[in-house]
Structure formats: structure tokens, C-alpha cells
Coordinates of C-alpha atoms and ligand atoms in Angstrom, one line a residue:
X1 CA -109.7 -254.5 -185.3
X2 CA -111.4 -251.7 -184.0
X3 CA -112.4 -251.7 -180.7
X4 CA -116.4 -250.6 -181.5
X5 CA -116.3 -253.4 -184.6
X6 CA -115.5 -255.4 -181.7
X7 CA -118.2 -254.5 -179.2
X8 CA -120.9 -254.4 -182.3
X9 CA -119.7 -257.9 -183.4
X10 CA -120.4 -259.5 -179.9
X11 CA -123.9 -258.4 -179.6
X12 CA -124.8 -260.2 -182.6
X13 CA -122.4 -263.2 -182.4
X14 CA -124.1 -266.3 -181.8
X15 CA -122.8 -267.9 -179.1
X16 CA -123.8 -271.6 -178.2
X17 CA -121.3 -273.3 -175.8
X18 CA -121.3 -272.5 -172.0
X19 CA -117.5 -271.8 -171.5
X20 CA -117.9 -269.4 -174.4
X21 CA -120.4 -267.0 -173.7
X22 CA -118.6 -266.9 -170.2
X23 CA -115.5 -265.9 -171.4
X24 CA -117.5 -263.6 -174.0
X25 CA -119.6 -261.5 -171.6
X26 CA -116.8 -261.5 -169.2
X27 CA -114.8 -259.7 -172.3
X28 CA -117.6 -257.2 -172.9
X29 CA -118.5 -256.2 -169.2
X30 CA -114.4 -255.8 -168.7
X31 CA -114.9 -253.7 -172.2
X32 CA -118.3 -251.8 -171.1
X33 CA -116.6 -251.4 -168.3
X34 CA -113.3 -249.7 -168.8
X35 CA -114.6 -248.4 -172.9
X36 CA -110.7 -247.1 -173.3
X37 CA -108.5 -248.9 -175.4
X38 CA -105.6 -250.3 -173.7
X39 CA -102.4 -249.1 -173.5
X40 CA -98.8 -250.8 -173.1
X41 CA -97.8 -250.4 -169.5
X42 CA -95.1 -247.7 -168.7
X43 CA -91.6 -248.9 -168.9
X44 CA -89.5 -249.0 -165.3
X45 CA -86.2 -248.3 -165.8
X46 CA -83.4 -249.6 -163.7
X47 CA -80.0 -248.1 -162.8
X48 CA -77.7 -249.3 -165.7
X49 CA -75.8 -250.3 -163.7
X50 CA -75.2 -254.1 -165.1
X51 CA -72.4 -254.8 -167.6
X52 CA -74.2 -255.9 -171.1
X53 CA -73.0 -259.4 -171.7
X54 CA -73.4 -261.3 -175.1
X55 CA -75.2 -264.5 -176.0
X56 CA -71.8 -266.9 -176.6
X57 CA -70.7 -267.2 -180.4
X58 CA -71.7 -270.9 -182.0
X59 CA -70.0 -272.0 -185.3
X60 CA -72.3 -274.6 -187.1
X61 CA -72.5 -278.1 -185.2
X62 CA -73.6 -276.6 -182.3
X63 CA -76.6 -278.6 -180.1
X64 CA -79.5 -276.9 -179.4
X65 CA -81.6 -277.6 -176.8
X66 CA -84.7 -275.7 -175.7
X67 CA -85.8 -275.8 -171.6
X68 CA -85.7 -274.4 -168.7
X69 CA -82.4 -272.3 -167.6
X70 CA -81.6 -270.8 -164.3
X71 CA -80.7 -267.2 -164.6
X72 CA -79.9 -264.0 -163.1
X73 CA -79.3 -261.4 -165.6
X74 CA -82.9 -260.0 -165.5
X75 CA -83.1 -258.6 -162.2
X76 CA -80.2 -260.5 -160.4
X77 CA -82.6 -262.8 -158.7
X78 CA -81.7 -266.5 -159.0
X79 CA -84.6 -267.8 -161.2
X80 CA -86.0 -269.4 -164.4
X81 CA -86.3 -268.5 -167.8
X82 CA -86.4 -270.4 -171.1
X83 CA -83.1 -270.8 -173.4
X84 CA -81.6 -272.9 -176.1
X85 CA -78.3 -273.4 -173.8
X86 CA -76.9 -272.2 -171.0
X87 CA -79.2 -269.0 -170.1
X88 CA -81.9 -267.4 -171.5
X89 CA -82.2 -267.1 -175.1
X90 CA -79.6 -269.0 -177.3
X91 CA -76.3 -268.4 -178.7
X92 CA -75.8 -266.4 -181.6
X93 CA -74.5 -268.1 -185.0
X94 CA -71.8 -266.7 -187.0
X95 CA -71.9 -268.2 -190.1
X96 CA -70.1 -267.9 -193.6
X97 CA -72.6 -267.7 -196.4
X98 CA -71.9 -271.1 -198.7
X99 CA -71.2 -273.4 -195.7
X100 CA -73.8 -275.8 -194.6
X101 CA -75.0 -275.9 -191.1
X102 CA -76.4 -278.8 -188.8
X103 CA -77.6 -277.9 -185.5
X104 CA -79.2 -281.3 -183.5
X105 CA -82.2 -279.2 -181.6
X106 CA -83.7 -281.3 -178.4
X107 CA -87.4 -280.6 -177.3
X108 CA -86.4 -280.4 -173.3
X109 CA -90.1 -279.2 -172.8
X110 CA -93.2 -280.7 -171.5
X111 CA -95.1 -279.3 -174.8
X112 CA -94.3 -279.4 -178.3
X113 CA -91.9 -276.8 -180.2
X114 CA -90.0 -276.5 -183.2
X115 CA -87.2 -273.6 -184.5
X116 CA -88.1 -271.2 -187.3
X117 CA -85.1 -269.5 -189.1
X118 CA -86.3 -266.4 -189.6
X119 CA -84.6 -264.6 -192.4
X120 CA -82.9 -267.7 -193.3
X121 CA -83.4 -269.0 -196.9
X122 CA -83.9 -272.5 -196.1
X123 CA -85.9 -275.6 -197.8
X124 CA -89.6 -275.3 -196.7
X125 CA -88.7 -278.9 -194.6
X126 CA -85.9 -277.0 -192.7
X127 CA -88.6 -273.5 -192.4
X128 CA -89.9 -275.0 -188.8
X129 CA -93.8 -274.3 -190.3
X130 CA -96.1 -274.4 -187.6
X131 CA -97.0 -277.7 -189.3
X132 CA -93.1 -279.3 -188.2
X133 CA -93.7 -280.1 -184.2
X134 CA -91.0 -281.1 -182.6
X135 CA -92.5 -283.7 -180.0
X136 CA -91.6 -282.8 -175.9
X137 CA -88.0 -285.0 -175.5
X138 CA -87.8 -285.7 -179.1
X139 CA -84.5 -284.2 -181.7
X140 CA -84.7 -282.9 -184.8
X141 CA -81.3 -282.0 -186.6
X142 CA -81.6 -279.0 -188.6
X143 CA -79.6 -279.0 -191.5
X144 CA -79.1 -276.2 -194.3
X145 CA -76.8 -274.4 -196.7
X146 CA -76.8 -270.9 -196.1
X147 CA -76.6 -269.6 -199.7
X148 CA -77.8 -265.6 -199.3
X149 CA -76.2 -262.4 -198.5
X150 CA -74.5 -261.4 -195.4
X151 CA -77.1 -260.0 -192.7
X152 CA -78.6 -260.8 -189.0
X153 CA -81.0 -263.3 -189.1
X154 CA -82.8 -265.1 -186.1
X155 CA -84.7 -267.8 -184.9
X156 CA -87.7 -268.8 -182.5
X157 CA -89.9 -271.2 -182.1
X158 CA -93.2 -271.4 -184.3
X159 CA -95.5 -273.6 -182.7
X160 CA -99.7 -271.9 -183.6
X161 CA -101.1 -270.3 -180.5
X162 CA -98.1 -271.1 -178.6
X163 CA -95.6 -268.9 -180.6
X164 CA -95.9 -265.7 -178.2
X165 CA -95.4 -268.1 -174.8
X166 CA -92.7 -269.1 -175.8
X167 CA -90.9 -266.4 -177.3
X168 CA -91.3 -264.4 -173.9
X169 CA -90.0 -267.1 -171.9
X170 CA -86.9 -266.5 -173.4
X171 CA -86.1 -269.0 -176.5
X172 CA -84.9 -266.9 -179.2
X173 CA -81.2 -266.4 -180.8
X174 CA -79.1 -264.3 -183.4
X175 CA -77.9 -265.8 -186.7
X176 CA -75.2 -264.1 -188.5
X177 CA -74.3 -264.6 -191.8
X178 CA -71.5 -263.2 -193.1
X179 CA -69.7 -262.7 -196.7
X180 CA -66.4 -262.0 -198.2
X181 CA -68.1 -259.2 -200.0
X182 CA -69.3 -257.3 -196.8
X183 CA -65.8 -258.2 -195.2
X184 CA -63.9 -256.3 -197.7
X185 CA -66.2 -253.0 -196.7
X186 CA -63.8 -253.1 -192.9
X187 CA -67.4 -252.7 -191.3
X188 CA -66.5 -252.4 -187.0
X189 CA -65.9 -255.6 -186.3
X190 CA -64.5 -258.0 -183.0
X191 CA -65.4 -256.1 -179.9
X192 CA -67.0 -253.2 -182.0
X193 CA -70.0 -254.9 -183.2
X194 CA -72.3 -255.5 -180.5
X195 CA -74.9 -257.9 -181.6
X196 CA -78.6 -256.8 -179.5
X197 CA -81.4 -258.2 -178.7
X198 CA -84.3 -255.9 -177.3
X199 CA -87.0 -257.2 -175.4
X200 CA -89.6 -256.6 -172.8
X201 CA -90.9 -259.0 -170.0
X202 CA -93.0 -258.8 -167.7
X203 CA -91.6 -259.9 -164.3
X204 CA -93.5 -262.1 -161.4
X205 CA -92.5 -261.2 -157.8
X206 CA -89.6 -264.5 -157.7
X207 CA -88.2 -262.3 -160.6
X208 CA -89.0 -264.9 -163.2
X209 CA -91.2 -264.5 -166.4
X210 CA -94.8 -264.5 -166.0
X211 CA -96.8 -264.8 -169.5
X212 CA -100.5 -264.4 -169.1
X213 CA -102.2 -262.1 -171.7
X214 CA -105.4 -260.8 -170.6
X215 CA -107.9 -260.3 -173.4
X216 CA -106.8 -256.7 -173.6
X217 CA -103.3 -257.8 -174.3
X218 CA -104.2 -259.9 -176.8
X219 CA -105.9 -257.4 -178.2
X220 CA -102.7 -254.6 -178.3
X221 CA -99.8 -257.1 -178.1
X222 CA -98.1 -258.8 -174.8
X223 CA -95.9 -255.7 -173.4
X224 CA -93.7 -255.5 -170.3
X225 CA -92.6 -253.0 -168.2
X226 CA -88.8 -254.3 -167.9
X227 CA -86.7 -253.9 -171.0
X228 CA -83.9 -256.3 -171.6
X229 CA -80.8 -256.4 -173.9
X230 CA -79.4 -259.9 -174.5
X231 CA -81.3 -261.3 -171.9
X232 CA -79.7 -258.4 -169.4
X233 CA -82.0 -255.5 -167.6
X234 CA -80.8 -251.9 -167.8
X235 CA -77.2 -252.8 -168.9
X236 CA -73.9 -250.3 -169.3
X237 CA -71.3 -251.2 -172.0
X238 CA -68.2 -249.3 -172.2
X239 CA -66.9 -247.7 -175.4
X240 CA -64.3 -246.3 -177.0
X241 CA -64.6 -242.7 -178.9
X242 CA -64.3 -244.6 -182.5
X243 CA -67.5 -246.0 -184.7
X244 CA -69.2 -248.8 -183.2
X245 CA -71.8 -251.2 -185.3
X246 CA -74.9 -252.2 -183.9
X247 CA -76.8 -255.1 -185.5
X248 CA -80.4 -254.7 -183.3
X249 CA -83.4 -257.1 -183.4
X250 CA -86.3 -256.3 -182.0
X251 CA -86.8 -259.7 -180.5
X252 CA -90.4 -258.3 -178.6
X253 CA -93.7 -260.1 -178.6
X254 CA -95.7 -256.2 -179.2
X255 CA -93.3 -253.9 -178.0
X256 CA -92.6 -251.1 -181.0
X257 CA -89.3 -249.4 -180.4
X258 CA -88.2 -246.0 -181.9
X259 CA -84.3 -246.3 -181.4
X260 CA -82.9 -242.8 -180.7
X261 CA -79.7 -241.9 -179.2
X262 CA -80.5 -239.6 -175.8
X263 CA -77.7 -237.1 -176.6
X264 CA -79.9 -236.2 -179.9
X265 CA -77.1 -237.3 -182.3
X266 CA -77.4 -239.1 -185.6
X267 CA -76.6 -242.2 -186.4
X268 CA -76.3 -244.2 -189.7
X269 CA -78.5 -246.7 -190.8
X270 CA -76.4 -249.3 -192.9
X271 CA -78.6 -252.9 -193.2
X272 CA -81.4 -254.1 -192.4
X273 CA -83.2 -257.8 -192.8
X274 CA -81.7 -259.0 -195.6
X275 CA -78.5 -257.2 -194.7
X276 CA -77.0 -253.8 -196.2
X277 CA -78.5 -251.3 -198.0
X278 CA -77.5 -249.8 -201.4
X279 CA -77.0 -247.0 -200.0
X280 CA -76.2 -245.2 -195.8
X281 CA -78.7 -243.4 -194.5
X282 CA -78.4 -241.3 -191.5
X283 CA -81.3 -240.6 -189.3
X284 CA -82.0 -239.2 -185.5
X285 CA -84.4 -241.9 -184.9
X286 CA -86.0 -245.1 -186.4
X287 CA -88.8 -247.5 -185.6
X288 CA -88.1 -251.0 -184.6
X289 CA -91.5 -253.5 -185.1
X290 CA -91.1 -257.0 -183.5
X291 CA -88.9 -259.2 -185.7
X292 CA -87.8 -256.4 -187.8
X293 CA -83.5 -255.9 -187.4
X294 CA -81.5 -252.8 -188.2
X295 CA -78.0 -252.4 -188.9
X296 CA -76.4 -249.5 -187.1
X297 CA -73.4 -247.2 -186.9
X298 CA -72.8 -244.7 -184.6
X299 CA -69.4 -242.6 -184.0
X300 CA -68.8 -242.3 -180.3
X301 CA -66.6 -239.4 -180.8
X302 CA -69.0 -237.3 -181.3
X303 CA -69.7 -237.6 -177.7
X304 CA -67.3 -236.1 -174.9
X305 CA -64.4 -238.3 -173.4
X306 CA -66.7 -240.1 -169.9
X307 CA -70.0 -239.1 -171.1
X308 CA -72.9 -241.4 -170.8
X309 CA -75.1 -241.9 -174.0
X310 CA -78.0 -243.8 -174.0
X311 CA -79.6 -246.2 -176.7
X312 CA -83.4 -244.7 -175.7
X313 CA -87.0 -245.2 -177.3
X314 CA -88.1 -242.2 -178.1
X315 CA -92.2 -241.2 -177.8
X316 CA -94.0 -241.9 -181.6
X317 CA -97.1 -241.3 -182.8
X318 CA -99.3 -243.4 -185.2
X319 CA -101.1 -246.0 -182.7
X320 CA -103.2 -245.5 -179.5
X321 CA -101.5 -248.6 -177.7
X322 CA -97.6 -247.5 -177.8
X323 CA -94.8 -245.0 -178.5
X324 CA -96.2 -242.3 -175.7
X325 CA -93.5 -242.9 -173.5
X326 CA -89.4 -242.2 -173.8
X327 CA -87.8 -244.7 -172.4
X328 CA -83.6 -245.9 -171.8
X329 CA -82.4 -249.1 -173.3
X330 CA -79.2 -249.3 -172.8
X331 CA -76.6 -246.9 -171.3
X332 CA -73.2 -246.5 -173.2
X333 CA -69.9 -245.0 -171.3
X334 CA -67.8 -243.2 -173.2
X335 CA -64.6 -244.3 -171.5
X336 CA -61.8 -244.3 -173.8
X337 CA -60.1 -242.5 -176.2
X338 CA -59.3 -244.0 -179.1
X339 CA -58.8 -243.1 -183.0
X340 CA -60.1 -245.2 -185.5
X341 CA -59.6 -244.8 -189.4
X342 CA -62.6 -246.2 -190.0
X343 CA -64.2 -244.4 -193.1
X344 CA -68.1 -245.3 -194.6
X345 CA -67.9 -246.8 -198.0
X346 CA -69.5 -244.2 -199.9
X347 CA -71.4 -247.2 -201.6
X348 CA -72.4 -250.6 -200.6
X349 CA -73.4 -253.5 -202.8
X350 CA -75.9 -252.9 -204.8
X351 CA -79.4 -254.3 -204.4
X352 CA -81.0 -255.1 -208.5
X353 CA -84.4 -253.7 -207.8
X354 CA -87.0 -255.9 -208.8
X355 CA -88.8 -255.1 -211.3
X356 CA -92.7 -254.3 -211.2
X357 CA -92.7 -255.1 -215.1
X358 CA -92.4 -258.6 -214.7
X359 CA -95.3 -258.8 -211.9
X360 CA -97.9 -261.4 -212.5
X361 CA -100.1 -260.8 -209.9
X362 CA -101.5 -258.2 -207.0
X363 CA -102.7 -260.0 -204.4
X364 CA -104.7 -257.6 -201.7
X365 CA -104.9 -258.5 -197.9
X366 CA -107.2 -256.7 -196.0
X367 CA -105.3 -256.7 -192.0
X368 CA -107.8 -253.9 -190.9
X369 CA -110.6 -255.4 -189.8
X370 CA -111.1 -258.2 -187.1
X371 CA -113.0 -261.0 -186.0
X372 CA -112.8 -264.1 -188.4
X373 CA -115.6 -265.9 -189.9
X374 CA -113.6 -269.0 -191.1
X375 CA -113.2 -270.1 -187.1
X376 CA -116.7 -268.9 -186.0
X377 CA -119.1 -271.2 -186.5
X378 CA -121.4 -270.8 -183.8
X379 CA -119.7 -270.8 -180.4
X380 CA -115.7 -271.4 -181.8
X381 CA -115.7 -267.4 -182.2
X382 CA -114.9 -266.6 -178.8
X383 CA -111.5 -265.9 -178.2
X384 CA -110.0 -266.6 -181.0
X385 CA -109.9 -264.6 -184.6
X386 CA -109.9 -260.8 -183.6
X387 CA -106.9 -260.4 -185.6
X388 CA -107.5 -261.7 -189.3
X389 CA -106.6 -261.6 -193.0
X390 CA -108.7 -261.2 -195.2
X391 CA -111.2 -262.1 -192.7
X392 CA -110.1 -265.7 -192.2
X393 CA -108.1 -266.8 -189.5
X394 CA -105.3 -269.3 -189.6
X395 CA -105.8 -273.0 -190.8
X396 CA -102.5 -275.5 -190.6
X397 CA -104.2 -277.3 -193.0
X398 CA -105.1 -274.9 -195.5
X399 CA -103.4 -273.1 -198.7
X400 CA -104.7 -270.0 -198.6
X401 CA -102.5 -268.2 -201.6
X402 CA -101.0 -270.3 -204.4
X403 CA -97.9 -269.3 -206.4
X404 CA -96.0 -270.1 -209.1
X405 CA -92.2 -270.8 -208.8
X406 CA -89.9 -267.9 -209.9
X407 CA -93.2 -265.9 -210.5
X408 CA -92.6 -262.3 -209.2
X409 CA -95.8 -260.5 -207.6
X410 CA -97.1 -257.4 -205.5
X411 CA -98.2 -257.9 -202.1
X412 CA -100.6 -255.0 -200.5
X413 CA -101.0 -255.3 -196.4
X414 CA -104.4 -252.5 -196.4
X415 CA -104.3 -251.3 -192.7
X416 CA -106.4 -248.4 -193.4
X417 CA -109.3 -249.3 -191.6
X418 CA -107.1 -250.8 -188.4
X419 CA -106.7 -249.3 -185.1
X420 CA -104.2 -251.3 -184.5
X421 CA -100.0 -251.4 -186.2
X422 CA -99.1 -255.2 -187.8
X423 CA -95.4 -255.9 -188.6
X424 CA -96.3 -258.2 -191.7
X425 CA -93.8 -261.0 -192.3
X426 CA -93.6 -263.2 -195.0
X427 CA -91.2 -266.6 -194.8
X428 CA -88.6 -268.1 -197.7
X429 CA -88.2 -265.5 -198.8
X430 CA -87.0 -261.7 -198.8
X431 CA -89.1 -258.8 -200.5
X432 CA -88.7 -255.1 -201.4
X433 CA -90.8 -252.4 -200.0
X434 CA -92.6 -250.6 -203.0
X435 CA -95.0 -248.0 -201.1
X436 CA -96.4 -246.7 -198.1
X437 CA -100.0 -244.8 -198.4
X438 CA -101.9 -243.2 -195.8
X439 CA -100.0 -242.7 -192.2
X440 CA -96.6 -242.4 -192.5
X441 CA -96.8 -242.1 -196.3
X442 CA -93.3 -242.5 -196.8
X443 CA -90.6 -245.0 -196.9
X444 CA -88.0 -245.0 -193.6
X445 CA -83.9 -245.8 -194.1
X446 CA -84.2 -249.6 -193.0
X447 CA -87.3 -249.9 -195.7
X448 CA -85.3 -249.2 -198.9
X449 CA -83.2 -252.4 -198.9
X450 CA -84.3 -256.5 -198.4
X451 CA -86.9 -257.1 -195.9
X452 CA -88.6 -260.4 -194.7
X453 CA -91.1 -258.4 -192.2
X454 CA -92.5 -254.7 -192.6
X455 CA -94.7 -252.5 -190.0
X456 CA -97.8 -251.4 -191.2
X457 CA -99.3 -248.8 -189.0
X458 CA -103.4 -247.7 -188.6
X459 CA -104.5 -246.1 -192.0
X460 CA -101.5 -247.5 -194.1
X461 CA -101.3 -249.5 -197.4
X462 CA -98.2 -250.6 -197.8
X463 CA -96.9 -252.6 -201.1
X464 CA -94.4 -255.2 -201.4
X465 CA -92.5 -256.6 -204.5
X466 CA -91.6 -260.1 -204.2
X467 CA -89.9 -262.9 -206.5
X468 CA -90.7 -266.3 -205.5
X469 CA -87.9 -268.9 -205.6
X470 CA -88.2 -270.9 -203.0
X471 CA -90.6 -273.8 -203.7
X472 CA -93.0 -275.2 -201.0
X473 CA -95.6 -274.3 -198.1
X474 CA -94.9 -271.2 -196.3
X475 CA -96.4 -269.0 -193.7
X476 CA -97.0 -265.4 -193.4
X477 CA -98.4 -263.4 -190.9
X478 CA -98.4 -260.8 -188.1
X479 CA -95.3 -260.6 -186.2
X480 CA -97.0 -259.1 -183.0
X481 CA -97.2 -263.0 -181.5
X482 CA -100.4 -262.2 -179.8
X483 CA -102.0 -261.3 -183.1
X484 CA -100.1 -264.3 -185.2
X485 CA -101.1 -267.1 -181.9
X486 CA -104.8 -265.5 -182.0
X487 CA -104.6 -266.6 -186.0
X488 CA -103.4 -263.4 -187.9
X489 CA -101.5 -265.9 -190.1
X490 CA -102.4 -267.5 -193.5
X491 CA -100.4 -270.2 -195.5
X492 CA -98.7 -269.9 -199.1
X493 CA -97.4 -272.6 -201.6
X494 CA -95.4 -272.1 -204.4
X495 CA -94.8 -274.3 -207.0
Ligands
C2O1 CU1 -90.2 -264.7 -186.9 CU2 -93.1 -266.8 -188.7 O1 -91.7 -265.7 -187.8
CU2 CU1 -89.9 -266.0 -190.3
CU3 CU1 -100.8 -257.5 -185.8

């Protein structure tokens, strides 16, 4: 929303309980106050001087189990951070595409939690709705066939309002699927694919996580000033002068990332959500939004024998909050010499377009513009419902869009009156980007093949094809966790 919508809105917002209009005054005095939009705080780098380690490989079978996990890896204090198994975050699948998987999960919390498999197309039972709880000591076993493309898929948990806690305290995991098609492309493989996942926390003084959005940062998104990768804090990883691949979620609550190398070189965008584009695209830098993944290659020998390159965020433009600071990610050391014979297929499967010709229906959502009516009746407004669609703001109950099976429509996410960028994300389903108006105006490399989420900066309008096959209740929503827990999400059925 914008911030002066914001300000207007409360001086004519009725307000009727006690606890509300504290909170609500508090807000604007804090706002009166201060009148400058927040900012994501600055990024403190460390030395790189910890080896990057890797979430452990799980076939299917594997128990999950979400709780508390002693750690060190964030700033080599002994404390606590939340994970699915030994650590924080969880291990990554590696799945063939045809098999089925069963994964017992364990709620080893004190509040309730589910897992959503995000980019997985799974039964809307298996989705892990915000609906499908997942009761504090209880199991639920998870059980799927994985019947989709190769690509890098994750999951979280999904429980509303509670989504962006518990993300941040660490549960989150890779899921790789992968294909005899994409084997037969000799893509780096083994010890040259580095599976990473980029985050920032927030650190109390123990060293352990501290989550506590102020209304400011639920406003711009929950950012922190240490960047992990994997779960690790300014990490090193040695390389070889050959072609590495680099399959990168950014696994952030807010956090927008534009992934550069810091020796200027290009690198080659090969996949994306729903794994590899139709065709390589090589680029010098490319925005990352929270649960958006990009498939990478970069050639190592284009950097000297025992030089240092850095993974970095380079500064973007677009949005107030983010992107005016560079910042190091992860630091690679060139250490060995090595040839490879590894040669880019000069074409990768193909992707069928889908065709606009068969579309049925436009549906319009209007993510610009805050503060809900649906959850303001009197009182209920404060707090909650700054981020909407379509002005209403998330209802478990309620179907908000209804959809025919197999029915193929367009999707438009009109940010042209925000302030504010919304990674939009859709579940069950993958989609193709169709447009981009206003802002960047312009599709980027990781856009032009299957997506399941898409960053929609202030002033864009940006269209999405979609064909529905999977049959049941879905959500779809902001992926910036403080917008989706403060109700930027909205339910669709198809059937
Ligand atoms: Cu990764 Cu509903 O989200
Ligand atoms: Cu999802
Ligand atoms: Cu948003």
C-alpha cells in the first residue's frame, strides 16, 4: 500500500476495541513521527571464512520432523534454530520424476504446522493448504507421485499468520526432481552442482534467531542483516576452473536479491521454477524474489587460477525498501585447475507455449492498494489487512476465485498503484509469464520458461497464462511472508 493511503485510512478508520486503537495510534505516532518509509537494514558481512556445507541428501522414506535443533553454523555460537532434522533447515530431496514418495512429518512444536510443497504438483490433500494443521506432537505422512519435469522445488511450512515465524526460524528444505531427459543434457553434476539456499536472519545477542516484526517490517517485509547460504554465514567453497551449476532459492521472508558475480562476469541462466528453459540465456545479473529459484551456470575458468569470486547482490532500483546496497553472498576460491569438456546444449527441451487462444477467462487482481475491508469491521482493522487482493484479505474459509478443470485462463497481478514489490505465487500448478507493463517493462531470463511464483515490482502489470489441471482448493498469494501472514492471500477451487 502506500504509505500516505495508509496514514489517510487511519484517520477515518473506526476503531472501537481498546487494545486496537492502542496499537493504532501507537502505529501512527511511530509513522508521524519518523514520515520515511522504511528501509531493509544494511547487510553485515562476515569474513568468508566458513566452508559452505550442504543440507544432507534424502531419497523418498525419509522422516521429517520439524523442532528445535542446536546449531552453530550461523555465527559459530552454540544455539537454536528450527529444522526438519538434524540442523537448521531440512535435507534436500533428490527425487526421480515417476516414483512416489512418503515422507512421515512429526509436529515436534508447541504450535501447529504443516509442510507445503512448493513447486510440487501434488493432490490438493497432500498441498499442506493453510486449511491442513498438523496438530503440536501429531504425524502426518505425506505421500505423492512426483509426475512433472525435472527442476528444484521446496518446501515450508504454511500455517496463516504464522507462515513468516516459522520460515525464519529455519524450517525450510530443497526438493529435487530429476529426469532421464535432463540427465541426458550431462548438466554439472556430483560435486559440481551446488544446491543453495539464500536467506537473511536477524540475529539476537546468544546468536540465535530472533523474529519480531515491528509494524514497519510488516509493512516492507521481515529482513536481516546476516546473510546465510544453507543455513551457513559468509561461507567459502572451493572450485575448480571448469563449469559449475548453481540451483539457487531464494528461501527469504522479504529479502530481494540481484545475484551478480563480483568479478563482473556473465553467467548463464539455464532453469528456473519449473526447471529448464527452452532456451540459455546469459546475463551479468538477475533478481531473485522470495520463493522464486534459478538455475545457474557459471565457467570458473574465466577467472584466474587462486582468485576469489564472489556470488554478490548487486544494488537495484524499482522499490524504496531494498536493492540500495551491494552486498557478498558467498565467496568462491578458484583453487584448482581442472578441464572440463562440458559443452551447453545449444537447445533444451522445449516448453509448448500455451496458448492465449484457448483462454476462457481474464481475471484482474488489484495487489496495489492496502488495507482490507473484508476483515475491518469496526475495530478487527487494526493490524491486520495492509496487504490485500482485490481489497479483501485472506479467509480459510472462503473461495474467492472458482475454476473450471482443464480450463486455461490469464491471470493480471496490477501493482501499478503499489509502493511496495509482491512476488505473486500461485499453488498446483505452474504458469507462463505473458507480460510485464509499467516498471521493468520487460521480461528477465528466468521469466521465459515455467514459473509457480513471479515478482511484481511498484507500477507493474504483469500477466500470466495458466492451464488448470489440477482439481481442488488452492491458495495463492504474496510470497513476501509478512505480506502473505498479514492476509495478502486468497483461495482458488477448480473443478
Ligand atoms: Cu512457498 Cu504458499 O508458498
Ligand atoms: Cu507454494
Ligand atoms: Cu507482497
Amino acid at each position: 500500500m502506500k504509505r500516505g493511503t495508509f496514514l489517510k485510512t487511519l484517520g477515518f478508520g473506526t476503531v472501537s476495541t481498546l487494545a486496537g486503537g492502542a496499537i493504532l495510534s501507537s502505529c501512527m505516532n511511530h509513522d508521524m513521527e519518523t514520515m520515511t518509509p522504511a528501509v531493509a537494514p544494511d547487510v553485515l558481512e562476515g569474513s568468508f571464512s566458513t566452508p559452505l556445507s550442504f543440507p544432507e541428501t534424502s531419497l523418498t522414506g525419509t522422516a521429517l520432523n520439524a523442532g528445535s535443533q542446536n546449531i552453530t553454523t550461523i555465527t559459530g555460537k552454540n544455539t537454536q534454530a528450527w529444522g526438519y532434522k538434524n540442523g537448521i533447515l531440512g535435507p534436500t530431496f533428490r527425487i526421480q520424476s515417476g516414483s512416489t514418495v512418503s515422507i512421515p512429518f512429526t509436529n515436534g512444536l508447541t504450535e501447529e504446522t504443516n509442510i507445503h510443497w512448493h513447486g510440487l504438483l501434488v493432490p490438493a490433500a497432500m498441498d499442506g493448504h493453510p486449511d491442513q494443521m498438523v496438530m503440536p506432537g501429531k504425524t502426518f505422512n505425506y505421500s505423492f507421485k512426483i509426475d512433472q519435469r525435472a527442476g528444484l522445488s521446496w518446501y515450508h511450512p504454511h500455517p496463516h499468520e504464522k507462515t513468516g515465524k516459522q520460515v525464519f526460524m529455519g524450517l525450510a528444505g530443497l526438493f529435487i526432481i530429476e529426469s532421464a531427459e535432463e540427465k541426458a543434457l550431462n548438466l554439472p553434476a556430483g560435486a559440481y552442482e551446488l544446491p543453495l539456499v539464500i536467506q537473511d536472519k536477524r540475529l539476537n545477542t546468544s546468536g540465535g534467531i530472533d523474529y519480531s516484526p515491528t509494524m514497519d517490517e510488516v509493512m516492507i517485509g521481515y529482513m536481516g542483516e546476516t546473510i546465510i547460504v544453507n543455513g551457513v554465514h559468509s561461507p567459502f567453497h572451493n572450485v575448480a576452473t571448469r563449469t559449475y551449476r548453481l540451483r539457487v532459492l531464494n528461501g527469504s521472508n522479504g529479502r530481494i536479491y540481484n545475484l551478480a558475480l563480483s568479478n563482473g562476469n556473465a553467467f548463464t541462466v539455464i532453469g528456473s521454477d519449473g526447471g529448464l528453459l527452452p532456451a540459455p540465456e546469459t546475463v551479468t545479473d538477475l533478481l531473485l524474489a522470495p520463493g522464486e529459484r534459478v538455475d545457474l551456470l557459471v565457467d570458473f575458468s574465466k577467472s584466474a587460477l587462486n582468485s576469489e569470486v564472489y556470488l554478490q547482490s548487486s544494488v537495484f532500483s524499482g522499490v524504496n525498501s531494498q536493492g540500495r546496497q551491494a552486498f557478498k553472498i558467498v565467496k568462491f576460491v578458484v583453487n584448482k585447475a581442472e578441464t572440463d569438456s562440458f559443452k551447453l546444449p545449444t537447445s533444451l527441451p522445449e516448453i509448448a507455449p500455451i496458448s492465449s487462444s484457448a483462454t476462457t477467462k481474464i481475471r484482474t487482481f488489484d495487489i496495489g492498494v492496502g488495507m482490507g475491508t473484508s476483515g475491518g469491521h469496526g475495530g478487527s482493522m487494526a493490524m491486520k489487512g495492509m496487504h490485500t487482493i482485490n481489497g479483501k484479505v485472506y479467509s480459510g474459509e472462503r473461495i474467492d476465485e472458482s475454476v473450471p478443470l482443464n480450463s486455461t485462463e490469464i491471470w493480471e497481478f496490477n501493482n501499478s498503484a503499489g509502493d511496495e514489490p509482491h512476488p505473486m505465487h500461485l499453488h498446483g500448478t505452474f504458469f507462463q509469464v505473458v507480460s510485464r507493463t509499467g516498471g521493468r517493462s520487460r521480461l528477465i531470463a528466468s521469466e521465459k520458461g515455467l514459473k509457480d511464483t513471479v515478482l511484481v515490482m511498484p507500477g507493474e502489470k504483469v500477466r500470466i497464462i495458466i492451464k488448470f489441471t489440477n482439481a481442488g482448493k488452492f491458495a495463492f498469494h504474496c510470497h513476501n511472508l509478512e505480506h502473505e501472514d498479514d492476509g495478502m492471500m486468497l483461495n482458488f477451487e477448480v473443478k
